[in-house]
Coordinates of C-alpha atoms in Angstrom, one line a residue:
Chain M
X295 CA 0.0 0.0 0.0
X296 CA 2.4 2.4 1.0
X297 CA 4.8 1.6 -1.8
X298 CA 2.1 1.3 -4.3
X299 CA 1.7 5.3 -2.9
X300 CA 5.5 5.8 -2.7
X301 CA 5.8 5.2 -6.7
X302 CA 3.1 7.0 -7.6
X303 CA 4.7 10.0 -5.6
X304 CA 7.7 9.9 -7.2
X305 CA 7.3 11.1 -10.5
X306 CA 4.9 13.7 -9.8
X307 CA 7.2 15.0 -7.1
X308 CA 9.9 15.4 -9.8
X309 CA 7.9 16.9 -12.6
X310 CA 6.7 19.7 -9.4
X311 CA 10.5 19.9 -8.8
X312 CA 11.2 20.9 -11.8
X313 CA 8.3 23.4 -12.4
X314 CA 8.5 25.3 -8.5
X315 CA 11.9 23.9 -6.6
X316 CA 10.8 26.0 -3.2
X317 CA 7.5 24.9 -2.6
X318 CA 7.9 21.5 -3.2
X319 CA 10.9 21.1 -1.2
X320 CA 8.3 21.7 1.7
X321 CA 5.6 19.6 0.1
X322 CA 8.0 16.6 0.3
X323 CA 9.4 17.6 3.7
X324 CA 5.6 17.4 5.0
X325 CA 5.1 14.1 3.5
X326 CA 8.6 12.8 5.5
X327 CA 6.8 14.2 8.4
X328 CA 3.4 12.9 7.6
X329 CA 5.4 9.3 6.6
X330 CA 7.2 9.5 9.8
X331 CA 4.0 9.7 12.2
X332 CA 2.3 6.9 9.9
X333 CA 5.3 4.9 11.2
X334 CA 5.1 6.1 14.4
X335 CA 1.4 4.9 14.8
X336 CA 1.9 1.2 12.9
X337 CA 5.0 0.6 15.3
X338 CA 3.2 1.2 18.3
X339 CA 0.1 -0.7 17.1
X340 CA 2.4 -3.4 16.0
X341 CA 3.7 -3.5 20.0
X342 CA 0.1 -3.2 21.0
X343 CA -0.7 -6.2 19.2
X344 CA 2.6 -8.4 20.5
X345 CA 1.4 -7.3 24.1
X346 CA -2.2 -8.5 23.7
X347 CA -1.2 -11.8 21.8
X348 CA 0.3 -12.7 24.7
X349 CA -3.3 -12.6 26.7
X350 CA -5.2 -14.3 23.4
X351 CA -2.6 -17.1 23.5
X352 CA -3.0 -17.7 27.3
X353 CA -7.0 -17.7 26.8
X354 CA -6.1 -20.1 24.2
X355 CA -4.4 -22.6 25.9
X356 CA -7.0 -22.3 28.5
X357 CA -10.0 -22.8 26.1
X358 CA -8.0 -25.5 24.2
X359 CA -8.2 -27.5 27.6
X360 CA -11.0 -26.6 28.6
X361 CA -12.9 -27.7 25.0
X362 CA -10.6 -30.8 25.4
X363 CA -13.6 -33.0 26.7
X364 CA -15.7 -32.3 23.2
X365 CA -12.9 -35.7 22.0
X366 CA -15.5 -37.8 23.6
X367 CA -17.8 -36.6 20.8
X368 CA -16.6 -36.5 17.7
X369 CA -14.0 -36.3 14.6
X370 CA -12.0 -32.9 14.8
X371 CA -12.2 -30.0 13.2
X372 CA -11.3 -29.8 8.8
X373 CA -9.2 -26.6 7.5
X374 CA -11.0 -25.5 5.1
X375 CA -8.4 -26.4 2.0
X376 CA -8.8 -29.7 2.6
X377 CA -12.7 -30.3 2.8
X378 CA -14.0 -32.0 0.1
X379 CA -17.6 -31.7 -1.4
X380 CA -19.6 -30.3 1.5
X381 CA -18.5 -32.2 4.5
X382 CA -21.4 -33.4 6.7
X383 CA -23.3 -30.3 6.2
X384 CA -26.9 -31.4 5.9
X385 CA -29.7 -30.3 3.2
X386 CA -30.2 -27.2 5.6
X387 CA -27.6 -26.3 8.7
X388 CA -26.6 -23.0 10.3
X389 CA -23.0 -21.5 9.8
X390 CA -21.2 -19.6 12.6
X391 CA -18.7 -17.9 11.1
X392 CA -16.3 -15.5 13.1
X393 CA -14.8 -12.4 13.1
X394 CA -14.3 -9.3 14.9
X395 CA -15.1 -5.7 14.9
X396 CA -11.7 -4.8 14.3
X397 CA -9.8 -4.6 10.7
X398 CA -6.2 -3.5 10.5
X399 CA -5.1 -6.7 10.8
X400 CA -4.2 -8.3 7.2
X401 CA -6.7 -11.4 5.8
X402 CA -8.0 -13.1 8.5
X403 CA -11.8 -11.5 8.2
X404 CA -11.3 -12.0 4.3
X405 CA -10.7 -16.0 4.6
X406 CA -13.2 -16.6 6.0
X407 CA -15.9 -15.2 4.5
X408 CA -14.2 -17.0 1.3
X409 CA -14.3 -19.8 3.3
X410 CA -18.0 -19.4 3.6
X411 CA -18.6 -18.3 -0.2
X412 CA -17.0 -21.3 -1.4
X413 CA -19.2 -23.5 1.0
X414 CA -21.9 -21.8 -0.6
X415 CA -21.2 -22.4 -3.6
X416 CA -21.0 -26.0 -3.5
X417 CA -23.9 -25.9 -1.4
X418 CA -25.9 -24.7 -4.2
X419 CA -24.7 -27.7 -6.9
X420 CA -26.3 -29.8 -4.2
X421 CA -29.3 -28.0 -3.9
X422 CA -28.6 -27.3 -0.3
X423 CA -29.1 -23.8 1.8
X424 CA -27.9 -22.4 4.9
X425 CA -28.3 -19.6 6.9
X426 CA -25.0 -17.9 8.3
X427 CA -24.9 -16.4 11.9
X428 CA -21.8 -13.2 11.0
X429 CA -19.8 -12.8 14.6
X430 CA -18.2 -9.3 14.4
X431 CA -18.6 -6.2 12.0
X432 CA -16.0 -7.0 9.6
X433 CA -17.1 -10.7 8.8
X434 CA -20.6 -9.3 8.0
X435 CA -19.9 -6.6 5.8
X436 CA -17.8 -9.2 3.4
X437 CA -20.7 -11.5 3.8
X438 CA -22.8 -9.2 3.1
X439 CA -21.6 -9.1 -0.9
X440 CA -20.7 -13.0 -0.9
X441 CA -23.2 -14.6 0.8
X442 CA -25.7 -12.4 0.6
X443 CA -28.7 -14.5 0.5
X444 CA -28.0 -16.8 2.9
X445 CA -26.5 -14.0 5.6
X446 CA -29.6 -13.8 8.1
X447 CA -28.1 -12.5 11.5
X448 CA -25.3 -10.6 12.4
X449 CA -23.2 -9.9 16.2
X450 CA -21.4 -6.5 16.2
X451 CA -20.5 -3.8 18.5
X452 CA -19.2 -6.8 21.1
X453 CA -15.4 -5.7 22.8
X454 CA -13.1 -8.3 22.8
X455 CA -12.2 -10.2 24.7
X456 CA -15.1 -12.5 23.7
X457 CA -16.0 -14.8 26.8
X458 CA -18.3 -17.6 27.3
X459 CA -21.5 -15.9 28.1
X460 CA -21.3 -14.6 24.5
X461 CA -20.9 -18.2 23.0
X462 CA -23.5 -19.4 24.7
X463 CA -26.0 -16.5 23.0
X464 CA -24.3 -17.1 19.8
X465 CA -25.2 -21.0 20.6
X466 CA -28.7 -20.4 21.6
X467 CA -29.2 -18.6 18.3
X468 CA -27.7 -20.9 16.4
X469 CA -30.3 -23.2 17.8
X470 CA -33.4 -21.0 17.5
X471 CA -32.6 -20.5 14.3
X472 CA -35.7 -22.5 12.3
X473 CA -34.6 -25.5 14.7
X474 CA -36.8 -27.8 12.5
X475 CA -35.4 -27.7 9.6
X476 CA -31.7 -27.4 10.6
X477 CA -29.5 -30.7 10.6
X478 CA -25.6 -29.5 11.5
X479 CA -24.7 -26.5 12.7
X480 CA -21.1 -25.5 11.6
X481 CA -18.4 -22.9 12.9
X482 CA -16.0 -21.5 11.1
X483 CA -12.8 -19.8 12.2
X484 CA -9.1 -18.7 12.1
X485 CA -7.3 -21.9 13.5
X486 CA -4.2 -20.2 14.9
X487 CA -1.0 -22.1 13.9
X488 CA 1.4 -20.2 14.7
X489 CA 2.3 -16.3 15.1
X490 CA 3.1 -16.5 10.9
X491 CA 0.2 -18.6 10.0
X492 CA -3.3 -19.5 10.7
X493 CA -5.9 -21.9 8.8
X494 CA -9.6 -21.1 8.2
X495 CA -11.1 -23.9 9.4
X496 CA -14.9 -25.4 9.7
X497 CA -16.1 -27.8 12.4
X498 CA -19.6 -29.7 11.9
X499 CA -21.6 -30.6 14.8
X500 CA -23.9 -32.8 14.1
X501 CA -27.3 -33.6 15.5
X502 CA -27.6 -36.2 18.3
X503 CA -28.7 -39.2 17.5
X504 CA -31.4 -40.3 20.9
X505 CA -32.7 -43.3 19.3
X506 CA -31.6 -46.2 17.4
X507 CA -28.6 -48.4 17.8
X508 CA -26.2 -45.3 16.9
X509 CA -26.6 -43.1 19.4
X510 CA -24.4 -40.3 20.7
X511 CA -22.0 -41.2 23.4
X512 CA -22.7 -44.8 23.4
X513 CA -19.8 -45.8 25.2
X514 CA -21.4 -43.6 28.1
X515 CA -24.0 -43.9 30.5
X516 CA -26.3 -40.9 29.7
X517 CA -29.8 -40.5 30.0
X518 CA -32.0 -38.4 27.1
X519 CA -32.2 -35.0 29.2
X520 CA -28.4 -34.9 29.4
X521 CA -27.4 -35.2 25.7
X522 CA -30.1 -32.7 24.8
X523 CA -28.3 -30.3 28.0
X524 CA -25.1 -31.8 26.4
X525 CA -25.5 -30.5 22.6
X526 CA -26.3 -27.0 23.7
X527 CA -23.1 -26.8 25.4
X528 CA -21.1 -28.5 23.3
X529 CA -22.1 -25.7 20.6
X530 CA -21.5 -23.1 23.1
X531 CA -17.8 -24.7 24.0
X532 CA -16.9 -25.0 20.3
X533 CA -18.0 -21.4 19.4
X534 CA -15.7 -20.4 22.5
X535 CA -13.0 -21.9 21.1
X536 CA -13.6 -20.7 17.8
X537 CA -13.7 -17.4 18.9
X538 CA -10.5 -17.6 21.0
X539 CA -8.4 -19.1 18.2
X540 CA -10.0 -16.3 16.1
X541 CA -8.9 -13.8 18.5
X542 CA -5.3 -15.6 18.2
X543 CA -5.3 -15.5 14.8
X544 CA -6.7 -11.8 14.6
X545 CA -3.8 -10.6 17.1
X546 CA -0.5 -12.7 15.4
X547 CA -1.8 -11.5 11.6
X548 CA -2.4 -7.6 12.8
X549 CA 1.3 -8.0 14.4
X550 CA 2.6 -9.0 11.1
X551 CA 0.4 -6.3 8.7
X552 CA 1.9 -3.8 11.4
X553 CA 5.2 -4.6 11.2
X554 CA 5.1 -4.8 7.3
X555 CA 3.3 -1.6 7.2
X556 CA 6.1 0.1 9.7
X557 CA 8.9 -1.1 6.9
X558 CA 6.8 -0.1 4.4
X559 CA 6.8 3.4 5.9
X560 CA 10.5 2.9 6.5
X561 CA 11.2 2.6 3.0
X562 CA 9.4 5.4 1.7
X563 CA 10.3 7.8 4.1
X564 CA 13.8 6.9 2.2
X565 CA 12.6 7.2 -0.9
X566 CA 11.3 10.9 -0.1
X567 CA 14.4 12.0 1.6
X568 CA 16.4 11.1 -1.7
X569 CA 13.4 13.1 -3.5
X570 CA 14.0 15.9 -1.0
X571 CA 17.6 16.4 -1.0
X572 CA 17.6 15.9 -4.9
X573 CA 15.2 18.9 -5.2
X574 CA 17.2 20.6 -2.6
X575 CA 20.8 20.4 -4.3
X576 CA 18.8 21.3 -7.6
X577 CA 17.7 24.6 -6.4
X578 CA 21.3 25.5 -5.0
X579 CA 22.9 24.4 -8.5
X580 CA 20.3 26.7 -9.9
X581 CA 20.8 29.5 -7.8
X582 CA 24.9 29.2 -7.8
X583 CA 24.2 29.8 -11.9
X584 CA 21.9 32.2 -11.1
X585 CA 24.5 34.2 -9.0
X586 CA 27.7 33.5 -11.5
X587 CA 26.2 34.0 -14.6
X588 CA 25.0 37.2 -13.2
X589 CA 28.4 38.1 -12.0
X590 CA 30.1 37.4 -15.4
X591 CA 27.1 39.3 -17.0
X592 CA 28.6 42.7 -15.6
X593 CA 32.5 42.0 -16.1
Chain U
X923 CA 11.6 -46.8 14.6
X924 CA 13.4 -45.9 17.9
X925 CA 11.0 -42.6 18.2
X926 CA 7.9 -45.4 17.7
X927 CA 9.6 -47.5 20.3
X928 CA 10.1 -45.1 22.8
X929 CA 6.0 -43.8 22.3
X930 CA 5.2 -47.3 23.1
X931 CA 7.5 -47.7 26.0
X932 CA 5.9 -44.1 27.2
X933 CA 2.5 -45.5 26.4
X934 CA 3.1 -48.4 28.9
X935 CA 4.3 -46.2 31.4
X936 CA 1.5 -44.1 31.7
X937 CA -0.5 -47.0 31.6
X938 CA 1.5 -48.4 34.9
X939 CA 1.2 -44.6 36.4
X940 CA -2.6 -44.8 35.9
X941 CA -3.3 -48.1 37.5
X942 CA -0.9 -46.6 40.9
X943 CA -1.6 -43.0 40.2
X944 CA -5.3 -43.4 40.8
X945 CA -7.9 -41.1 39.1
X946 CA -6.7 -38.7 36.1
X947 CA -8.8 -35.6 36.5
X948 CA -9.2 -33.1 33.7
X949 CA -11.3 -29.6 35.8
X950 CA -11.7 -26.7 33.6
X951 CA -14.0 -23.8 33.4
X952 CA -13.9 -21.8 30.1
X953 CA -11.0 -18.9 31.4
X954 CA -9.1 -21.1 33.7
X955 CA -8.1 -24.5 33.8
X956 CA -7.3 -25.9 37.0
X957 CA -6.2 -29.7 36.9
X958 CA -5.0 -31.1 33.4
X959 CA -4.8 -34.5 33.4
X960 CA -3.6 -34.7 37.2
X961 CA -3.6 -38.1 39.4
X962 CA -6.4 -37.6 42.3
X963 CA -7.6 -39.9 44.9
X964 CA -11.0 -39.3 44.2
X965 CA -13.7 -36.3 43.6
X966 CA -17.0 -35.8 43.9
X967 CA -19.6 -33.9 41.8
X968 CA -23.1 -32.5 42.1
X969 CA -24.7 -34.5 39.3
X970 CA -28.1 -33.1 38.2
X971 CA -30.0 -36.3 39.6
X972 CA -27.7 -36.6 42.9
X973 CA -24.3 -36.3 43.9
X974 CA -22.0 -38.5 43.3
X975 CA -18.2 -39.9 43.6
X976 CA -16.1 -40.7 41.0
X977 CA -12.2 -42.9 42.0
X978 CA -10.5 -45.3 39.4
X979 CA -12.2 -48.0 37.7
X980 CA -15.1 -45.8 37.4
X981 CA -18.3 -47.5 34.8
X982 CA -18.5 -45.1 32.0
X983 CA -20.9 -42.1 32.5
X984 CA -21.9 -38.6 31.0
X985 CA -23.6 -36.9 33.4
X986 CA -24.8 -33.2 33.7
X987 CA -24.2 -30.5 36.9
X988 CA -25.8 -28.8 39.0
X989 CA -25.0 -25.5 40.8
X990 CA -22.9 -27.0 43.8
X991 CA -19.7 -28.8 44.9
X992 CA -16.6 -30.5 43.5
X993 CA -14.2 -31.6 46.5
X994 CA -11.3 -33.2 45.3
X995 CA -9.4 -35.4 47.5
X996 CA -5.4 -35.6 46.4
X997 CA -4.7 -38.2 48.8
X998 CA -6.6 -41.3 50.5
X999 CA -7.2 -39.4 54.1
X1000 CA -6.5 -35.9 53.4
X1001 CA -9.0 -33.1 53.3
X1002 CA -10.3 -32.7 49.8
X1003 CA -10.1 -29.3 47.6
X1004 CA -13.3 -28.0 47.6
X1005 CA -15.0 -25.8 44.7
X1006 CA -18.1 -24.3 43.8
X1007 CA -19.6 -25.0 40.1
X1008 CA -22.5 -23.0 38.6
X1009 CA -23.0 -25.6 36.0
X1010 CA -21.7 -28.0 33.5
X1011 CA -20.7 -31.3 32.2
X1012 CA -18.8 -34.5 33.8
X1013 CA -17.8 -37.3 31.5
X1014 CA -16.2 -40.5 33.5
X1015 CA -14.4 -43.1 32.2
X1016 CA -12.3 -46.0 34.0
X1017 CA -9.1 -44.1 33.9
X1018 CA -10.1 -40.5 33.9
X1019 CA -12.7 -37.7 34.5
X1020 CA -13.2 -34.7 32.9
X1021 CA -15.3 -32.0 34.7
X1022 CA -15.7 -28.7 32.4
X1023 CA -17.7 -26.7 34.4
X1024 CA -19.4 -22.9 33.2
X1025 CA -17.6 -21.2 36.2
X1026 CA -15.5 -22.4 39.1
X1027 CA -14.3 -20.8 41.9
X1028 CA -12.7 -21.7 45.3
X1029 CA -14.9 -22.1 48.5
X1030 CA -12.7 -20.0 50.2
X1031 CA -12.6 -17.5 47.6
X1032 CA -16.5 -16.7 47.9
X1033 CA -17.4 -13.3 49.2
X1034 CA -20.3 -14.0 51.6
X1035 CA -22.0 -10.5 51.4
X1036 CA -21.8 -10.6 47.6
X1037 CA -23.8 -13.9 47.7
X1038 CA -26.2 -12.4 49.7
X1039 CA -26.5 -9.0 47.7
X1040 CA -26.3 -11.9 44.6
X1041 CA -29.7 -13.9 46.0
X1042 CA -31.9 -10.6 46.9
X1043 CA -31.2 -9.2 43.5
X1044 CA -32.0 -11.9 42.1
X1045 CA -35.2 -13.3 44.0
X1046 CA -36.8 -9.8 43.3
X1047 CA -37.0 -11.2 39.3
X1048 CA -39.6 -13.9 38.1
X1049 CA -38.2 -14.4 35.1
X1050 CA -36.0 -18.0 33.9
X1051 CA -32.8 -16.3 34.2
X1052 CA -33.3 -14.9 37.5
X1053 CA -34.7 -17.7 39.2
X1054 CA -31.5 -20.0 37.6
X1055 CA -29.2 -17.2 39.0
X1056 CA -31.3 -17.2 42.6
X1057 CA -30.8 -21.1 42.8
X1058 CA -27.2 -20.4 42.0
X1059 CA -26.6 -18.0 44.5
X1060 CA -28.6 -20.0 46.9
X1061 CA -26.4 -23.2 46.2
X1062 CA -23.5 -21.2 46.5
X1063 CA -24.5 -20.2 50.1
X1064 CA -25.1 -23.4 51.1
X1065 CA -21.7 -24.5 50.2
X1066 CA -19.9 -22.2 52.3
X1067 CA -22.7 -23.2 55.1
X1068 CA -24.7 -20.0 54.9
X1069 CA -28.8 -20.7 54.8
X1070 CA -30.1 -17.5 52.8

């Protein structure tokens, strides 16, 4: 971005050189200033960001062991470059997909949403529909254009950090959303791999089964009234997790955009004080001609 | 092949630890975790239909909480670790249980006038959500041996 602005500068700057040297000398000197407080404000974000990570990845870990119990359930979660077809979604199942209010912060937002577009898609060839439940303000203005008739309810205006009474509403509407006609409900979110990387990724929870040789957590003793306490949780605990390897990814990928944007700044900020000191030594050339052929004019 | 041997011979290990070691308990509410996997004599849960004790060897069950106590007892004959649940799940198997509750807190960490303040805000409501945050508050009296 900023080099895309830095070339585009460049020649303009030169043709103004040549045409008023004085006044662009100070036009360029207040874009070194301007570039200089851009930098300013990226590299402090960019320490912001390194200083809350540290807080998302301790929620993390908590949430990762705290959602460890869901492995008496079911298969794990499938990144979403590596589902095939349309992966246990049924003819019609609600998608969670989340996000935050908060941009700055590179892709994240942005794969998911074409996460869910491309689920859509294929959803379509199969004659299938869904209805998509957008967590945070960003993920539901991209949905908005890519999913836009299947985008029924959005979540925005909630601070981070996102905590578990949150998943829980975000679960319960999940569930009140046309409940007889839904088969899976689905999250989808940043998986965060490490502080370079992160994977979109979609986890299928499937309905319980409470009849019939098959059903859910047969290797346990549960009555009825249990699995149907145990699904709504179960949703609940997998949005929380989703939302705090989200929050992960969000942090690490705003760190990076930062850090590229403060070189980014770095570089042009060079680029301009070659600019500058070019025009500058042009003027005094000029004016040292101006002076001597003047001088040699009266002799 | 020596990495796959090793895994095994770790494998077996743990397997020995478990049958000594006694219980493995997993106890987790969403923002803190507070055992991971750690050898416990025994604990006990408030199970929705009646409390009940979980050691090693345990038959297989799922079973859902109600606002009350967890005590955890480290060691045969010591006095168990006691904390207060609003909620949750408890899944049991023979070798381990894992208890991921909506909130836990110490007993001793419990703030006796804010339970109190908690119960009369609460009581004044006749809506769902109130009456499940009265019974809460009221449980959580009652473990710390307050009647409200």
């Amino acid at each position: 971005m900023a080099l895309r602005a830095a070339r585009a500068l460049a020649p303009r700057a030169q043709q103004a050189a040549a045409r008023r040297s004085m006044a662009t000398e100070k036009e360029i000197a207040m874009r070194i200033a301007s570039t200089k407080n851009i930098r300013k404000i990226t590299s402090s974000m960019k320490m912001v960001s390194a200083a809350k990570l540290k807080g998302d990845q301790n929620r993390l870990a908590a949430a990762k062991q705290f959602a460890a119990w869901t492995a008496v359930l079911d298969e794990p979660a499938t990144p979403l470059e590596e589902l095939e077809g349309t992966a246990g979604l049924a003819d019609h199942s609600v998608v969670v997909a989340i996000s935050s209010d908060k941009g700055l912060c590179g892709g994240v937002h942005s794969a998911v949403a074409r996460g869910l577009r491309t689920i859509n898609a294929r959803l379509k060839e199969e004659n299938k529909t869904m209805n998509v439940i957008a967590v945070g303000e960003k993920g539901r203005s991209q949905l908005r254009r890519m999913v836009p008739d299947s985008l029924t309810t959005a979540l925005t205006n909630i601070p981070p950090p996102y905590n578990f009474g949150y998943a829980s509403t975000v679960a319960q509407m999940a569930l009140d959303t046309e409940p007889e006609k839904t088969g899976a409900i689905a999250v989808v979110y940043n998986k965060f791999v490490s502080a370079i990387a992160y994977s979109p990724t979609l986890k299928t929870i499937a309905p319980f089964v409470l009849e019939g040789d098959d059903v859910t957590l047969t290797a346990y003793d549960a009555d009825d009234d249990v699995l149907r306490g145990l699904r709504e949780y179960y949703l609940a605990t997998e949005i929380f997790y989703g939302m705090m390897e989200g929050a992960t990814s969000e942090q690490s990928s705003r760190m990076q955009a930062m850090e590229n944007a403060t070189k980014n700044a770095g570089e042009l900020i060079d680029k301009l004080t070659l600019i500058y000191n070019r025009a500058r030594q042009a003027r005094i050339t000029t004016e040292l001609i101006e002076i001597i052929s003047g001088a040699s004019a009266l002799e | 092949m020596l990495a796959l041997r090793a895994a095994r011979a770790l494998r077996g290990a743990r397997r020995f630890s478990d049958a000594s070691g006694g219980l493995q308990l997993s106890f987790a509410a969403p923002h803190t975790v507070y055992y991971f996997e750690t050898s416990v004599a025994s604990v006990t849960l408030p199970g929705a239909s009646g409390e009940y004790g979980v050691t090693a060897g345990h038959s297989p069950l799922a079973e859902q909480l109600r606002p009350g106590v967890v005590a955890i007892t480290h060691k045969q004959g010591e006095e168990p670790e006691k904390f207060f649940v609003s909620g949750g799940f408890a899944f049991t198997d023979a070798e381990k249980t894992e208890v991921s509750a909506l909130e836990a807190v110490k007993l001793e960490d419990i703030d006796e006038a804010k339970v109190r303040a908690e119960y009369a805000a609460a009581a004044k409501g006749d809506d769902d959500d109130s009456k499940a945050a009265a019974d809460a508050a009221k449980a959580m009296a009652a473990a710390i041996g307050v009647t409200l």
